[in-house]
Amino acid sequence: MLRNENRADFPVEKGILAGEPQDEGVGIERCSVADAKIIYNSPFNDLLFRAQSVHRENFDPNAVQISRLLSIKTGGCAEDCGYCSQSARSPTGLKASRLIMVEKVLAEASKAKAEGASRYCMGAAWRSPKDRDMETLVAMVEGVKALGLETCMTLGMLSPEQAGTLAGAGLDYYNHNIDTSEEFYPQVITTRTFADRLDTLANVRDAGMKVCAGGILGMGETTDDRISMLVTLSNLPEPPESVPINMLIPIPGSRLANAEPVDPIEFVRTIALARILMPRSHVRLSAGRTQMSDEMQALCFFAGANSIFAGDTLLTADNPGEDYDTALFRRLGLKPMDLGPGE
Ligand code: SF4
């Protein structure tokens, strides 16, 4: 049974914050920042035990969902996201390209399916899609779905109409990260607001699609910013079904090229808090895995991460290749997750 009822009052009523013995598997889907901080700062072993208990109540603890990501339109983006290699405002040296052909997407998706992917994500470096591109995007969604894969897109901001069109084509997930806390957001991006992000997430939800939304660690934000970001996500009217947590890969030429690396223990704590606050969401270890040790990834899986991107590139960044992941999964006794109806 899921024990998430009466979430607003849950921490105090159950003695969680008073350090009293707790039931295993206690997840919280409504939480204040103050309560989340107490959970985040609890002794590491207690935090991980609780996160793993929540994980076991909601998922097969040894199954990891595998997604593949393809850049369908690279670089030349008008936005100024400080972490991104694809912003036209940052001299990162990335060559911009146009929206690729539907046939190319379908060929890549077939290959990904043959290699074990269950979800195919397509990303375009746009502020938002142009209406003239919608027909091509719809053809991509329909084609990838016809291959028997779940579909996800990340195309920037969506109007309610665009969200409706993509949902009508059968798009399962839409990714739109909130990136960080509302307070820190203007330090990272100035060409759109945190509220704009939330509006797109609401449009996606209203159109009936599942939401993929997470953020990035290592941009110079504080621990409180990370906690606040997770609380924002978990307190959405419905929490995202998929929560990617990225570790910044500093890109030469980007504004955050010299950002301090994240402490691995802090990263694992963030994953654990995400699992506790969003018990039934897939928490995805996304960008930055090439900079994580095997042991750090193993701790992240123990803390409740249960999704990864496979393949040797993530849009424009390096990612551990297929062989590396297969070997790591074997050493950890992990297996790819079979997705049943609805998930
Ligand atoms: S993160 Fe997306 S919106 Fe921001 S600059 Fe990069 S491609 Fe553009």
mmCIF file of N, CA and C in Angstrom, residues 69-100 121-128 154-156 175 177 189 191-192 197 216 246 248-256 287 313-318:
data_model
loop_
_atom_site.group_PDB
_atom_site.id
_atom_site.type_symbol
_atom_site.label_atom_id
_atom_site.label_comp_id
_atom_site.label_asym_id
_atom_site.label_seq_id
_atom_site.Cartn_x
_atom_site.Cartn_y
_atom_site.Cartn_z
ATOM 1 N N LEU A 69 18.151 9.445 -26.251
ATOM 2 C CA LEU A 69 17.885 10.847 -26.572
ATOM 3 C C LEU A 69 18.565 11.202 -27.886
ATOM 4 N N LEU A 70 17.811 11.842 -28.765
ATOM 5 C CA LEU A 70 18.378 12.258 -30.053
ATOM 6 C C LEU A 70 18.161 13.759 -30.217
ATOM 7 N N SER A 71 19.202 14.448 -30.660
ATOM 8 C CA SER A 71 19.037 15.864 -30.982
ATOM 9 C C SER A 71 18.458 15.976 -32.380
ATOM 10 N N ILE A 72 17.240 16.515 -32.479
ATOM 11 C CA ILE A 72 16.616 16.629 -33.803
ATOM 12 C C ILE A 72 16.846 18.013 -34.405
ATOM 13 N N LYS A 73 17.339 18.925 -33.603
ATOM 14 C CA LYS A 73 17.706 20.247 -34.120
ATOM 15 C C LYS A 73 18.743 20.815 -33.156
ATOM 16 N N THR A 74 19.936 21.007 -33.640
ATOM 17 C CA THR A 74 21.063 21.296 -32.756
ATOM 18 C C THR A 74 21.523 22.745 -32.878
ATOM 19 N N GLY A 75 21.813 23.364 -31.732
ATOM 20 C CA GLY A 75 22.514 24.655 -31.680
ATOM 21 C C GLY A 75 21.720 25.842 -32.200
ATOM 22 N N GLY A 76 22.354 27.000 -32.108
ATOM 23 C CA GLY A 76 21.749 28.227 -32.643
ATOM 24 C C GLY A 76 20.531 28.689 -31.878
ATOM 25 N N CYS A 77 20.417 28.306 -30.600
ATOM 26 C CA CYS A 77 19.210 28.637 -29.826
ATOM 27 C C CYS A 77 19.257 30.090 -29.346
ATOM 28 N N ALA A 78 18.095 30.733 -29.381
ATOM 29 C CA ALA A 78 18.018 32.151 -29.005
ATOM 30 C C ALA A 78 18.072 32.380 -27.498
ATOM 31 N N GLU A 79 17.889 31.333 -26.724
ATOM 32 C CA GLU A 79 17.851 31.483 -25.258
ATOM 33 C C GLU A 79 19.274 31.624 -24.698
ATOM 34 N N ASP A 80 19.369 32.070 -23.451
ATOM 35 C CA ASP A 80 20.713 32.295 -22.884
ATOM 36 C C ASP A 80 21.005 31.416 -21.661
ATOM 37 N N CYS A 81 20.535 30.175 -21.672
ATOM 38 C CA CYS A 81 20.765 29.270 -20.538
ATOM 39 C C CYS A 81 22.275 29.127 -20.312
ATOM 40 N N GLY A 82 22.727 29.507 -19.120
ATOM 41 C CA GLY A 82 24.153 29.623 -18.845
ATOM 42 C C GLY A 82 24.922 28.319 -18.904
ATOM 43 N N TYR A 83 24.211 27.197 -18.835
ATOM 44 C CA TYR A 83 24.865 25.882 -18.796
ATOM 45 C C TYR A 83 24.974 25.242 -20.167
ATOM 46 N N CYS A 84 24.385 25.863 -21.192
ATOM 47 C CA CYS A 84 24.102 25.111 -22.425
ATOM 48 C C CYS A 84 25.110 25.377 -23.535
ATOM 49 N N SER A 85 25.470 24.317 -24.230
ATOM 50 C CA SER A 85 26.389 24.431 -25.372
ATOM 51 C C SER A 85 25.666 24.937 -26.612
ATOM 52 N N GLN A 86 24.321 24.973 -26.568
ATOM 53 C CA GLN A 86 23.560 25.227 -27.794
ATOM 54 C C GLN A 86 23.027 26.658 -27.911
ATOM 55 N N SER A 87 23.334 27.481 -26.903
ATOM 56 C CA SER A 87 22.878 28.866 -26.971
ATOM 57 C C SER A 87 23.715 29.636 -27.985
ATOM 58 N N ALA A 88 23.026 30.361 -28.874
ATOM 59 C CA ALA A 88 23.750 31.162 -29.873
ATOM 60 C C ALA A 88 24.500 32.300 -29.201
ATOM 61 N N ARG A 89 24.153 32.586 -27.944
ATOM 62 C CA ARG A 89 24.791 33.704 -27.231
ATOM 63 C C ARG A 89 26.101 33.305 -26.572
ATOM 64 N N SER A 90 26.421 32.014 -26.549
ATOM 65 C CA SER A 90 27.668 31.566 -25.919
ATOM 66 C C SER A 90 28.617 31.044 -26.998
ATOM 67 N N PRO A 91 29.876 31.498 -26.956
ATOM 68 C CA PRO A 91 30.827 31.045 -27.978
ATOM 69 C C PRO A 91 31.365 29.648 -27.677
ATOM 70 N N THR A 92 30.491 28.647 -27.814
ATOM 71 C CA THR A 92 30.904 27.281 -27.470
ATOM 72 C C THR A 92 31.486 26.542 -28.668
ATOM 73 N N GLY A 93 31.379 27.146 -29.849
ATOM 74 C CA GLY A 93 31.951 26.508 -31.033
ATOM 75 C C GLY A 93 31.056 25.442 -31.640
ATOM 76 N N LEU A 94 29.837 25.294 -31.094
ATOM 77 C CA LEU A 94 28.945 24.247 -31.626
ATOM 78 C C LEU A 94 28.343 24.696 -32.958
ATOM 79 N N LYS A 95 28.340 23.788 -33.914
ATOM 80 C CA LYS A 95 27.789 24.111 -35.228
ATOM 81 C C LYS A 95 26.268 23.888 -35.200
ATOM 82 N N ALA A 96 25.529 24.907 -35.623
ATOM 83 C CA ALA A 96 24.063 24.776 -35.607
ATOM 84 C C ALA A 96 23.591 23.993 -36.830
ATOM 85 N N SER A 97 22.494 23.261 -36.644
ATOM 86 C CA SER A 97 21.912 22.549 -37.790
ATOM 87 C C SER A 97 20.397 22.695 -37.751
ATOM 88 N N ARG A 98 19.779 22.390 -38.893
ATOM 89 C CA ARG A 98 18.319 22.515 -38.995
ATOM 90 C C ARG A 98 17.626 21.264 -38.459
ATOM 91 N N LEU A 99 16.305 21.347 -38.370
ATOM 92 C CA LEU A 99 15.501 20.188 -37.968
ATOM 93 C C LEU A 99 15.789 19.031 -38.926
ATOM 94 N N ILE A 100 16.107 17.858 -38.359
ATOM 95 C CA ILE A 100 16.494 16.742 -39.230
ATOM 96 C C ILE A 100 15.258 16.075 -39.829
ATOM 97 N N CYS A 121 13.512 9.849 -26.735
ATOM 98 C CA CYS A 121 13.348 11.273 -26.480
ATOM 99 C C CYS A 121 13.974 12.067 -27.619
ATOM 100 N N MET A 122 13.265 13.071 -28.082
ATOM 101 C CA MET A 122 13.745 13.897 -29.193
ATOM 102 C C MET A 122 13.830 15.340 -28.718
ATOM 103 N N GLY A 123 15.021 15.941 -28.862
ATOM 104 C CA GLY A 123 15.230 17.286 -28.322
ATOM 105 C C GLY A 123 15.602 18.286 -29.403
ATOM 106 N N ALA A 124 15.000 19.452 -29.353
ATOM 107 C CA ALA A 124 15.333 20.516 -30.308
ATOM 108 C C ALA A 124 15.745 21.768 -29.541
ATOM 109 N N ALA A 125 16.800 22.424 -30.013
ATOM 110 C CA ALA A 125 17.314 23.640 -29.366
ATOM 111 C C ALA A 125 16.517 24.849 -29.845
ATOM 112 N N TRP A 126 15.360 25.027 -29.236
ATOM 113 C CA TRP A 126 14.464 26.128 -29.590
ATOM 114 C C TRP A 126 13.990 26.840 -28.330
ATOM 115 N N ARG A 127 13.635 28.112 -28.497
ATOM 116 C CA ARG A 127 12.877 28.782 -27.424
ATOM 117 C C ARG A 127 11.494 28.147 -27.350
ATOM 118 N N SER A 128 10.910 27.938 -28.535
ATOM 119 C CA SER A 128 9.644 27.209 -28.653
ATOM 120 C C SER A 128 9.511 26.791 -30.114
ATOM 121 N N THR A 154 11.429 17.365 -26.173
ATOM 122 C CA THR A 154 11.776 18.580 -25.453
ATOM 123 C C THR A 154 12.095 19.628 -26.510
ATOM 124 N N LEU A 155 11.212 20.625 -26.587
ATOM 125 C CA LEU A 155 11.257 21.577 -27.713
ATOM 126 C C LEU A 155 11.202 23.010 -27.230
ATOM 127 N N GLY A 156 11.305 23.224 -25.919
ATOM 128 C CA GLY A 156 11.150 24.566 -25.375
ATOM 129 C C GLY A 156 9.723 24.816 -24.935
ATOM 130 N N ASN A 175 9.323 16.884 -21.961
ATOM 131 C CA ASN A 175 10.349 17.318 -21.005
ATOM 132 C C ASN A 175 10.491 18.826 -21.019
ATOM 133 N N ASN A 177 12.540 21.171 -18.154
ATOM 134 C CA ASN A 177 13.130 21.238 -16.815
ATOM 135 C C ASN A 177 12.923 22.617 -16.195
ATOM 136 N N ILE A 189 19.318 31.954 -16.296
ATOM 137 C CA ILE A 189 18.601 32.247 -17.550
ATOM 138 C C ILE A 189 17.890 33.589 -17.401
ATOM 139 N N THR A 191 16.309 35.015 -20.449
ATOM 140 C CA THR A 191 15.438 35.209 -21.613
ATOM 141 C C THR A 191 14.039 34.631 -21.421
ATOM 142 N N ARG A 192 13.801 33.962 -20.319
ATOM 143 C CA ARG A 192 12.441 33.545 -19.957
ATOM 144 C C ARG A 192 12.417 33.367 -18.451
ATOM 145 N N ARG A 197 8.266 28.666 -17.322
ATOM 146 C CA ARG A 197 8.492 27.211 -17.283
ATOM 147 C C ARG A 197 7.251 26.513 -16.722
ATOM 148 N N ILE A 216 19.299 20.807 -12.777
ATOM 149 C CA ILE A 216 20.747 20.633 -12.924
ATOM 150 C C ILE A 216 21.422 21.028 -11.612
ATOM 151 N N ASN A 246 20.356 16.271 -13.391
ATOM 152 C CA ASN A 246 21.593 16.373 -14.161
ATOM 153 C C ASN A 246 22.715 16.908 -13.285
ATOM 154 N N LEU A 248 25.978 19.189 -13.776
ATOM 155 C CA LEU A 248 26.480 20.078 -14.826
ATOM 156 C C LEU A 248 27.762 19.534 -15.459
ATOM 157 N N ILE A 249 27.766 19.517 -16.775
ATOM 158 C CA ILE A 249 29.012 19.278 -17.513
ATOM 159 C C ILE A 249 29.452 20.669 -17.966
ATOM 160 N N PRO A 250 30.511 21.217 -17.343
ATOM 161 C CA PRO A 250 30.880 22.594 -17.700
ATOM 162 C C PRO A 250 31.350 22.648 -19.162
ATOM 163 N N ILE A 251 30.731 23.532 -19.928
ATOM 164 C CA ILE A 251 31.018 23.633 -21.363
ATOM 165 C C ILE A 251 31.930 24.834 -21.598
ATOM 166 N N PRO A 252 33.115 24.627 -22.153
ATOM 167 C CA PRO A 252 33.969 25.777 -22.457
ATOM 168 C C PRO A 252 33.224 26.773 -23.346
ATOM 169 N N GLY A 253 33.279 28.040 -22.964
ATOM 170 C CA GLY A 253 32.581 29.067 -23.743
ATOM 171 C C GLY A 253 31.217 29.420 -23.170
ATOM 172 N N SER A 254 30.653 28.511 -22.352
ATOM 173 C CA SER A 254 29.363 28.833 -21.724
ATOM 174 C C SER A 254 29.619 29.666 -20.471
ATOM 175 N N ARG A 255 28.575 30.351 -19.990
ATOM 176 C CA ARG A 255 28.747 31.205 -18.811
ATOM 177 C C ARG A 255 29.142 30.413 -17.567
ATOM 178 N N LEU A 256 28.795 29.132 -17.529
ATOM 179 C CA LEU A 256 29.083 28.334 -16.339
ATOM 180 C C LEU A 256 30.282 27.417 -16.551
ATOM 181 N N ALA A 287 22.413 13.921 -17.465
ATOM 182 C CA ALA A 287 23.747 14.357 -17.892
ATOM 183 C C ALA A 287 24.734 14.318 -16.728
ATOM 184 N N THR A 313 26.035 9.622 -26.609
ATOM 185 C CA THR A 313 25.892 11.086 -26.551
ATOM 186 C C THR A 313 24.519 11.456 -26.008
ATOM 187 N N LEU A 314 24.489 12.621 -25.350
ATOM 188 C CA LEU A 314 23.232 13.185 -24.859
ATOM 189 C C LEU A 314 23.118 14.544 -25.507
ATOM 190 N N LEU A 315 22.304 14.689 -26.519
ATOM 191 C CA LEU A 315 22.268 15.918 -27.307
ATOM 192 C C LEU A 315 23.678 16.226 -27.778
ATOM 193 N N THR A 316 24.408 17.094 -27.075
ATOM 194 C CA THR A 316 25.761 17.403 -27.540
ATOM 195 C C THR A 316 26.825 16.949 -26.549
ATOM 196 N N ALA A 317 26.431 16.324 -25.448
ATOM 197 C CA ALA A 317 27.404 15.962 -24.408
ATOM 198 C C ALA A 317 27.711 14.472 -24.431
ATOM 199 N N ASP A 318 28.892 14.116 -23.907
ATOM 200 C CA ASP A 318 29.260 12.706 -23.813
ATOM 201 C C ASP A 318 28.394 11.998 -22.777
#
